[in-house]
Coordinates of C-alpha atoms and ligand atoms in Angstrom, one line a residue:
M1 CA 65.1 -17.6 9.1
N2 CA 64.1 -14.7 11.4
I3 CA 61.7 -15.1 14.3
E4 CA 58.6 -13.8 12.4
E5 CA 59.3 -16.0 9.4
F6 CA 59.8 -19.1 11.6
V7 CA 56.7 -18.5 13.7
E8 CA 54.6 -17.9 10.6
K9 CA 55.9 -21.1 8.9
Y10 CA 55.8 -23.4 11.9
K11 CA 53.1 -22.3 14.3
V12 CA 50.2 -24.7 14.3
E13 CA 46.7 -24.9 15.8
R14 CA 46.9 -27.8 18.3
H15 CA 43.3 -28.0 19.5
N16 CA 41.6 -31.3 18.5
S17 CA 44.9 -33.0 17.7
T18 CA 44.9 -35.3 20.8
S19 CA 47.3 -32.9 22.4
L20 CA 47.6 -33.4 26.2
K21 CA 48.6 -29.8 26.6
W22 CA 45.7 -28.3 24.6
D23 CA 42.9 -30.9 24.6
L24 CA 43.0 -32.1 28.2
L25 CA 42.5 -28.7 29.9
E26 CA 39.0 -29.5 31.0
E27 CA 40.1 -32.8 32.5
R28 CA 43.3 -31.6 34.1
F29 CA 42.3 -28.0 35.1
G30 CA 38.5 -28.1 35.0
D31 CA 38.5 -25.4 32.4
A32 CA 38.8 -26.0 28.6
D33 CA 39.3 -22.3 27.7
L34 CA 42.6 -21.6 29.4
L35 CA 45.7 -20.6 27.5
A36 CA 48.0 -23.7 27.7
M37 CA 51.4 -22.8 29.0
W38 CA 52.0 -26.0 30.9
V39 CA 53.2 -29.4 29.4
A40 CA 56.8 -29.2 28.0
D41 CA 56.3 -29.6 24.3
M42 CA 56.3 -26.9 21.6
D43 CA 53.5 -25.3 19.6
F44 CA 55.6 -25.6 16.5
R45 CA 55.7 -28.2 13.8
T46 CA 59.0 -30.1 13.8
S47 CA 61.8 -29.6 11.2
D48 CA 61.0 -30.2 7.6
S49 CA 63.8 -32.8 7.5
I50 CA 62.0 -34.9 10.2
T51 CA 58.7 -34.6 8.5
E52 CA 60.2 -35.7 5.2
A53 CA 61.9 -38.7 6.8
L54 CA 58.7 -39.8 8.5
T55 CA 56.7 -39.2 5.3
K56 CA 59.1 -41.4 3.4
R57 CA 58.8 -44.1 5.9
V58 CA 55.0 -43.9 5.9
N59 CA 54.9 -43.9 2.1
H60 CA 56.9 -47.1 2.1
G61 CA 54.0 -48.5 4.1
V62 CA 55.8 -51.3 5.9
Y63 CA 56.4 -51.3 9.6
G64 CA 58.0 -54.7 10.1
Y65 CA 60.7 -55.7 12.5
S66 CA 63.7 -53.4 12.2
F67 CA 67.2 -52.6 13.5
V68 CA 69.3 -49.6 14.2
P69 CA 71.2 -48.6 11.1
Q70 CA 74.7 -47.2 11.0
S71 CA 73.3 -43.9 9.8
Y72 CA 71.5 -43.5 13.1
F73 CA 74.7 -43.8 15.1
D74 CA 76.6 -41.5 12.7
A75 CA 74.0 -38.8 13.1
Y76 CA 73.7 -39.1 16.9
F77 CA 77.4 -39.4 17.5
N78 CA 78.3 -36.4 15.3
W79 CA 75.7 -34.3 17.2
M80 CA 77.1 -35.3 20.6
E81 CA 80.7 -34.9 19.6
E82 CA 80.3 -31.6 17.7
R83 CA 78.2 -30.0 20.4
Y84 CA 79.2 -31.6 23.6
S85 CA 82.6 -33.2 22.9
F86 CA 81.1 -36.5 23.9
Q87 CA 82.7 -39.3 21.9
L88 CA 80.3 -42.2 21.9
K89 CA 80.7 -45.9 21.1
K90 CA 77.9 -48.1 19.8
E91 CA 78.3 -50.6 22.5
W92 CA 77.5 -48.0 25.2
I93 CA 74.1 -47.2 23.7
R94 CA 70.7 -48.5 24.8
Y95 CA 67.2 -47.2 24.1
S96 CA 64.1 -46.4 26.0
T97 CA 60.5 -45.6 25.3
G98 CA 60.9 -42.1 26.8
V99 CA 63.2 -40.6 29.4
V100 CA 60.8 -41.1 32.3
A101 CA 60.4 -44.8 31.5
A102 CA 64.2 -45.1 31.7
L103 CA 64.3 -43.4 35.1
Y104 CA 62.0 -46.2 36.4
W105 CA 64.2 -48.8 34.9
F106 CA 67.4 -47.3 36.4
I107 CA 65.9 -47.2 39.8
N108 CA 64.9 -50.8 39.6
A109 CA 68.2 -51.9 38.0
F110 CA 70.6 -50.1 40.3
T111 CA 68.9 -50.0 43.7
E112 CA 67.1 -52.4 46.0
P113 CA 63.6 -52.0 47.5
E114 CA 63.9 -49.7 50.6
D115 CA 67.1 -48.1 49.3
S116 CA 67.1 -44.3 49.3
V117 CA 67.2 -42.2 46.1
I118 CA 68.1 -38.5 46.3
I119 CA 66.8 -35.6 44.2
L120 CA 67.4 -31.9 44.4
T121 CA 64.2 -29.8 44.6
P122 CA 62.5 -28.1 43.0
V123 CA 62.7 -30.7 40.3
Y124 CA 60.5 -32.2 37.5
Y125 CA 57.8 -34.1 39.3
P126 CA 58.2 -37.5 37.7
F127 CA 61.5 -37.7 39.5
H128 CA 59.6 -37.8 42.7
N129 CA 57.0 -40.3 41.3
A130 CA 59.6 -42.6 39.9
V131 CA 61.3 -43.1 43.2
R132 CA 58.0 -43.6 45.1
D133 CA 56.4 -45.8 42.5
C134 CA 59.4 -48.1 42.5
G135 CA 59.0 -48.5 46.3
R136 CA 62.3 -46.7 47.1
K137 CA 62.7 -44.0 49.8
L138 CA 62.5 -40.6 48.4
I139 CA 65.1 -38.1 49.8
T140 CA 64.5 -34.5 48.7
C141 CA 67.3 -32.1 49.3
P142 CA 66.7 -28.4 48.4
L143 CA 68.7 -26.4 46.0
N144 CA 69.9 -23.0 47.3
N145 CA 67.5 -20.3 46.0
D146 CA 69.1 -16.9 46.0
N147 CA 66.3 -14.6 44.7
G148 CA 65.5 -17.1 41.9
Y149 CA 69.1 -18.1 41.1
F150 CA 69.5 -21.8 42.0
T151 CA 72.7 -23.5 43.1
F152 CA 73.8 -26.7 44.7
D153 CA 73.9 -26.8 48.5
Y154 CA 76.9 -29.2 48.7
D155 CA 77.0 -29.5 52.5
R156 CA 73.3 -30.3 52.7
F157 CA 73.6 -32.7 49.8
E158 CA 76.4 -34.6 51.5
Q159 CA 74.6 -34.6 54.8
A160 CA 71.4 -35.9 53.2
I161 CA 73.4 -38.7 51.6
I162 CA 75.1 -39.6 54.8
D163 CA 71.8 -39.6 56.8
S164 CA 69.9 -41.6 54.2
R165 CA 72.7 -43.8 52.9
A166 CA 71.3 -42.9 49.4
K167 CA 72.4 -45.2 46.6
L168 CA 71.4 -43.2 43.7
Y169 CA 71.1 -39.5 42.8
I170 CA 68.9 -38.3 39.9
H171 CA 70.6 -35.3 38.2
C172 CA 68.6 -32.9 36.0
S173 CA 70.9 -31.1 33.6
P174 CA 70.0 -28.5 32.3
H175 CA 67.6 -28.2 35.3
N176 CA 63.8 -28.2 35.0
P177 CA 62.3 -25.9 36.5
A178 CA 65.3 -24.0 37.9
G179 CA 66.6 -23.2 34.4
R180 CA 70.2 -23.7 35.4
V181 CA 72.9 -25.0 33.0
W182 CA 75.3 -26.5 35.5
S183 CA 78.9 -25.5 35.0
E184 CA 81.7 -28.1 34.9
E185 CA 83.0 -26.9 38.3
E186 CA 79.6 -27.1 39.9
Q187 CA 79.1 -30.7 38.6
D188 CA 82.6 -31.7 39.6
K189 CA 82.1 -30.6 43.1
L190 CA 78.7 -32.4 43.4
F191 CA 79.9 -35.6 41.8
E192 CA 82.9 -35.7 44.0
I193 CA 80.5 -36.0 46.9
C194 CA 78.7 -38.9 45.1
K195 CA 82.0 -40.6 44.5
K196 CA 83.1 -40.2 48.1
H197 CA 79.9 -41.9 49.2
N198 CA 79.5 -44.3 46.3
V199 CA 76.3 -42.9 45.1
L200 CA 75.4 -43.6 41.4
I201 CA 74.4 -40.7 39.2
V202 CA 71.5 -40.9 36.8
S203 CA 71.8 -37.9 34.6
D204 CA 68.7 -36.8 32.8
E205 CA 69.9 -34.5 29.9
I206 CA 66.7 -34.3 27.9
H207 CA 67.1 -30.5 27.8
Q208 CA 70.7 -30.5 26.6
D209 CA 70.0 -28.7 23.4
F210 CA 68.3 -25.7 25.0
T211 CA 71.0 -23.5 26.4
F212 CA 71.2 -19.7 25.9
D213 CA 73.8 -16.9 25.9
D214 CA 77.2 -18.3 26.6
H215 CA 75.9 -21.1 28.8
K216 CA 77.2 -24.5 27.7
H217 CA 75.8 -27.9 28.5
I218 CA 78.5 -30.2 29.9
P219 CA 77.2 -33.8 29.9
A220 CA 77.8 -35.4 33.3
A221 CA 80.0 -38.1 31.7
V222 CA 82.2 -35.4 30.1
V223 CA 82.9 -33.5 33.4
K224 CA 86.6 -33.4 34.0
D225 CA 87.4 -35.7 31.1
G226 CA 85.1 -38.4 32.2
K227 CA 86.4 -38.6 35.7
Y228 CA 83.0 -39.9 37.1
R229 CA 82.1 -42.3 34.3
D230 CA 82.1 -45.3 36.5
L231 CA 79.2 -43.7 38.4
I232 CA 77.2 -42.3 35.6
I233 CA 74.2 -43.4 33.6
T234 CA 73.0 -40.8 31.1
V235 CA 69.7 -40.5 29.3
N236 CA 69.0 -38.0 26.6
S237 CA 66.6 -37.7 23.7
A238 CA 65.8 -35.6 20.6
S239 CA 62.2 -35.4 21.9
K240 CA 62.4 -32.0 23.5
T241 CA 64.9 -30.7 20.9
F242 CA 62.6 -31.4 17.9
N243 CA 59.2 -31.7 19.6
L244 CA 58.9 -35.5 19.2
A245 CA 57.6 -36.5 22.7
A246 CA 54.9 -38.8 21.5
L247 CA 57.3 -40.8 19.4
I248 CA 58.8 -42.0 22.7
H249 CA 62.4 -42.6 21.8
S250 CA 65.4 -41.9 24.0
N251 CA 69.0 -42.9 24.2
I252 CA 70.7 -44.3 27.2
I253 CA 74.5 -44.1 27.5
I254 CA 76.3 -46.3 29.9
T255 CA 80.1 -46.1 29.3
D256 CA 81.0 -48.3 32.3
D257 CA 81.1 -52.0 31.6
I258 CA 80.0 -53.1 35.1
L259 CA 77.1 -50.7 35.2
R260 CA 76.1 -51.7 31.7
E261 CA 76.2 -55.4 32.6
K262 CA 74.0 -54.7 35.6
Y263 CA 71.6 -52.7 33.5
D264 CA 71.4 -55.4 30.8
K265 CA 70.7 -58.1 33.4
Y266 CA 67.8 -56.1 34.8
I267 CA 66.4 -55.1 31.4
K268 CA 66.2 -58.8 30.4
T269 CA 63.7 -59.3 33.2
V270 CA 61.2 -56.8 31.7
N271 CA 61.8 -58.0 28.1
Q272 CA 62.1 -54.5 26.9
T273 CA 61.1 -53.7 23.3
D274 CA 64.1 -52.1 21.7
F275 CA 62.8 -49.0 20.0
N276 CA 60.1 -47.5 17.9
T277 CA 60.9 -47.1 14.2
M278 CA 59.2 -43.8 13.8
G279 CA 61.0 -42.4 16.9
L280 CA 64.3 -43.7 15.6
T281 CA 63.7 -42.3 12.1
A282 CA 62.7 -38.9 13.4
T283 CA 65.7 -38.8 15.8
E284 CA 68.2 -39.6 13.1
A285 CA 66.7 -37.0 10.7
G286 CA 66.8 -34.3 13.5
Y287 CA 70.4 -35.0 14.5
S288 CA 71.5 -35.2 10.9
S289 CA 69.8 -32.1 9.5
G290 CA 67.6 -30.3 12.1
G291 CA 70.3 -28.0 13.3
E292 CA 69.1 -24.9 11.5
W293 CA 65.5 -25.4 12.6
L294 CA 66.7 -25.8 16.2
E295 CA 68.7 -22.5 16.1
S296 CA 65.5 -20.7 14.8
V297 CA 63.2 -22.2 17.5
K298 CA 65.8 -21.3 20.1
S299 CA 65.8 -17.7 18.9
V300 CA 62.0 -17.6 19.3
I301 CA 62.2 -19.1 22.8
Y302 CA 64.9 -16.8 24.0
S303 CA 63.2 -13.7 22.5
N304 CA 60.0 -14.8 24.3
F305 CA 62.0 -15.1 27.6
V306 CA 63.6 -11.7 27.2
Y307 CA 60.3 -10.1 26.5
A308 CA 58.6 -11.9 29.5
R309 CA 61.4 -11.2 31.9
D310 CA 61.9 -7.6 31.0
T311 CA 58.2 -6.8 30.9
L312 CA 57.6 -8.4 34.3
N313 CA 60.7 -6.7 35.8
K314 CA 59.5 -3.4 34.6
E315 CA 55.8 -3.7 35.4
L316 CA 55.8 -6.0 38.4
P317 CA 59.3 -6.0 40.0
E318 CA 57.8 -7.9 43.0
I319 CA 57.7 -11.0 40.7
T320 CA 61.0 -12.9 40.8
V321 CA 61.9 -14.3 37.4
T322 CA 64.4 -17.2 37.5
P323 CA 67.2 -16.6 34.9
M324 CA 66.5 -19.1 32.1
E325 CA 70.0 -20.3 31.2
G326 CA 68.6 -23.4 29.7
T327 CA 65.3 -25.3 28.9
Y328 CA 62.3 -23.4 27.6
L329 CA 60.6 -23.2 30.9
M330 CA 60.3 -20.0 32.8
F331 CA 59.9 -20.3 36.6
I332 CA 58.5 -17.3 38.4
D333 CA 57.8 -16.5 42.0
L334 CA 54.4 -14.9 42.6
N335 CA 54.6 -14.9 46.4
K336 CA 55.0 -11.2 46.8
I337 CA 51.9 -10.4 44.8
I338 CA 49.5 -13.2 45.9
P339 CA 49.0 -15.4 49.0
K340 CA 50.2 -18.9 48.3
E341 CA 46.8 -20.5 48.6
K342 CA 45.3 -18.1 46.0
T343 CA 47.9 -18.8 43.3
K344 CA 45.7 -21.3 41.5
E345 CA 42.7 -19.0 41.6
F346 CA 44.8 -16.1 40.4
I347 CA 46.5 -17.9 37.5
Q348 CA 43.5 -19.9 36.3
D349 CA 40.4 -17.9 37.0
R350 CA 41.9 -14.5 36.7
C351 CA 44.8 -14.8 34.3
R352 CA 43.1 -17.6 32.3
L353 CA 46.3 -19.7 32.1
A354 CA 47.1 -23.4 32.5
V355 CA 50.6 -23.6 34.0
D356 CA 52.7 -26.0 36.0
F357 CA 52.4 -25.1 39.7
G358 CA 55.5 -24.8 41.8
E359 CA 54.3 -27.3 44.4
W360 CA 54.4 -30.0 41.8
F361 CA 58.2 -29.6 41.8
G362 CA 58.7 -29.4 45.5
T363 CA 56.6 -28.7 48.6
D364 CA 58.4 -25.4 49.3
Y365 CA 57.5 -24.0 45.9
K366 CA 53.8 -23.2 46.3
G367 CA 53.4 -19.7 44.9
Y368 CA 55.7 -20.3 42.0
V369 CA 54.5 -21.1 38.5
R370 CA 56.3 -22.5 35.4
L371 CA 55.4 -21.2 32.0
N372 CA 56.3 -23.0 28.8
L373 CA 57.8 -20.4 26.4
A374 CA 58.1 -22.7 23.4
T375 CA 55.1 -21.1 21.8
T376 CA 54.2 -18.1 19.7
P377 CA 55.3 -14.6 20.9
E378 CA 51.6 -13.8 20.7
N379 CA 50.7 -16.4 23.4
V380 CA 53.5 -15.3 25.6
K381 CA 52.3 -11.7 25.3
I382 CA 48.8 -12.7 26.3
A383 CA 50.1 -14.6 29.3
I384 CA 52.3 -11.8 30.5
T385 CA 49.8 -9.1 29.8
N386 CA 47.1 -11.0 31.8
I387 CA 49.4 -11.6 34.7
I388 CA 50.4 -7.9 34.8
R389 CA 46.8 -6.6 34.4
E390 CA 45.4 -9.0 37.1
A391 CA 48.3 -8.3 39.5
K392 CA 47.7 -4.6 39.2
L393 CA 44.0 -5.0 39.8
L394 CA 44.8 -7.0 42.8
K395 CA 47.1 -4.4 44.2
E396 CA 44.5 -1.7 43.8
N397 CA 41.5 -3.6 45.0
D398 CA 40.4 -6.3 47.3
Y399 CA 41.1 -9.5 45.4
M400 CA 38.0 -11.4 46.2
N401 CA 35.7 -8.6 45.2
V402 CA 37.2 -7.7 41.9
P403 CA 35.7 -9.4 38.8
S404 CA 38.2 -10.6 36.2
L405 CA 38.4 -8.3 33.2
L406 CA 40.0 -10.9 31.1
S407 CA 39.3 -13.4 28.5
I408 CA 41.8 -14.9 26.1
Ligands
PLP1 C1 63.8 -33.3 33.0 C2 62.8 -34.0 32.2 N1 62.9 -35.3 32.0 C3 62.1 -36.1 31.2 C4 61.0 -35.4 30.6 C5 60.0 -36.3 29.8 O1 60.6 -37.2 29.1 P1 59.8 -38.3 28.2 O2 58.7 -37.6 27.7 O3 60.8 -38.8 27.2 O4 59.4 -39.4 29.2 C6 60.8 -34.1 30.8 C7 59.6 -33.4 30.1 O5 59.3 -32.3 30.4 C8 61.7 -33.3 31.6 O6 61.6 -32.0 31.8

């Protein structure tokens, strides 16, 4: 299916559908009329195969106690093996009601109060919250940022681990918002440091299925033929892949017996409910027959990115656009066109956009914004056009005295 056909078939009006992204703009941004380019979900209906599987379940009309069928494992394991050469075993798999929930459980299961947990900033803000909320010490270590291209700063990472005696590192792969798809070599070098200092690695791989060009996602547990498996706890989900976030279903993979035992001991103390039947049903349908839909939505997203990047580069070369190797989130640096403290006013009041602001991901990132490109080309065009028009106005005039020309 080409891009136009896909967009026509799957785009959907989301206002008044209890959408956090579209219906809570007033509450979260103080302005209900913004174009929603924030929360990381998609403005497209999920694949037909998922809708059919859920409909079948609903038509049956019974939601009694359930179990995970063999067909679920078959679908999930095939997906992971075919795409990521990760051969899974049933006994390694656990479930969580969302990836963020799992992060909290891992922190509680594998560290003690007052232990330090390290994250690499800028990074998805619930990483910060999870560490703080669990009463652990949050250690933030910056990624290198070379004109929007982010890399690991190995020396700084090691020093931060030594200084803080960190027990756990939360890895984001592919990385939100830096857009990096970490190579095997990069991960090997980073994990070697973890191994040397006995730091456990929680790998959040929720964005695994969004990689572009020739960038290939390498699961942490697959790096160097599983060399670091005794340090790794992985969590992934079909929720980003097939737009299923509200069905709150994720997979946890713990290949190491000792780590798994420790996790199981902890999880007993919170009497965790195993899974949600609708989440499980949708996940199985996606992994077994959602591949074509995924390829189409990825084409839309990447075409949106190429348009946004090229148009911004041409019209406003002062804006740095981070290369989007993976995820569907575009991170851009507005610092050369607008003073940091005016970013919110510029983006919301002038450009009429609701975005994720850079400082949510790390204190050094005020002046950056993250735009969600999993939407229609039309919305992306409005967003980019508004930014360009307002930035040009701003260049030509005194910002505070120029009325906005825009409405969406
Ligand atoms: C890196 C990362 N982890 C987790 C999540 C959310 O996961 P969940 O909705 O399953 O809690 C997101 C959503 O944007 C994310 O970017």
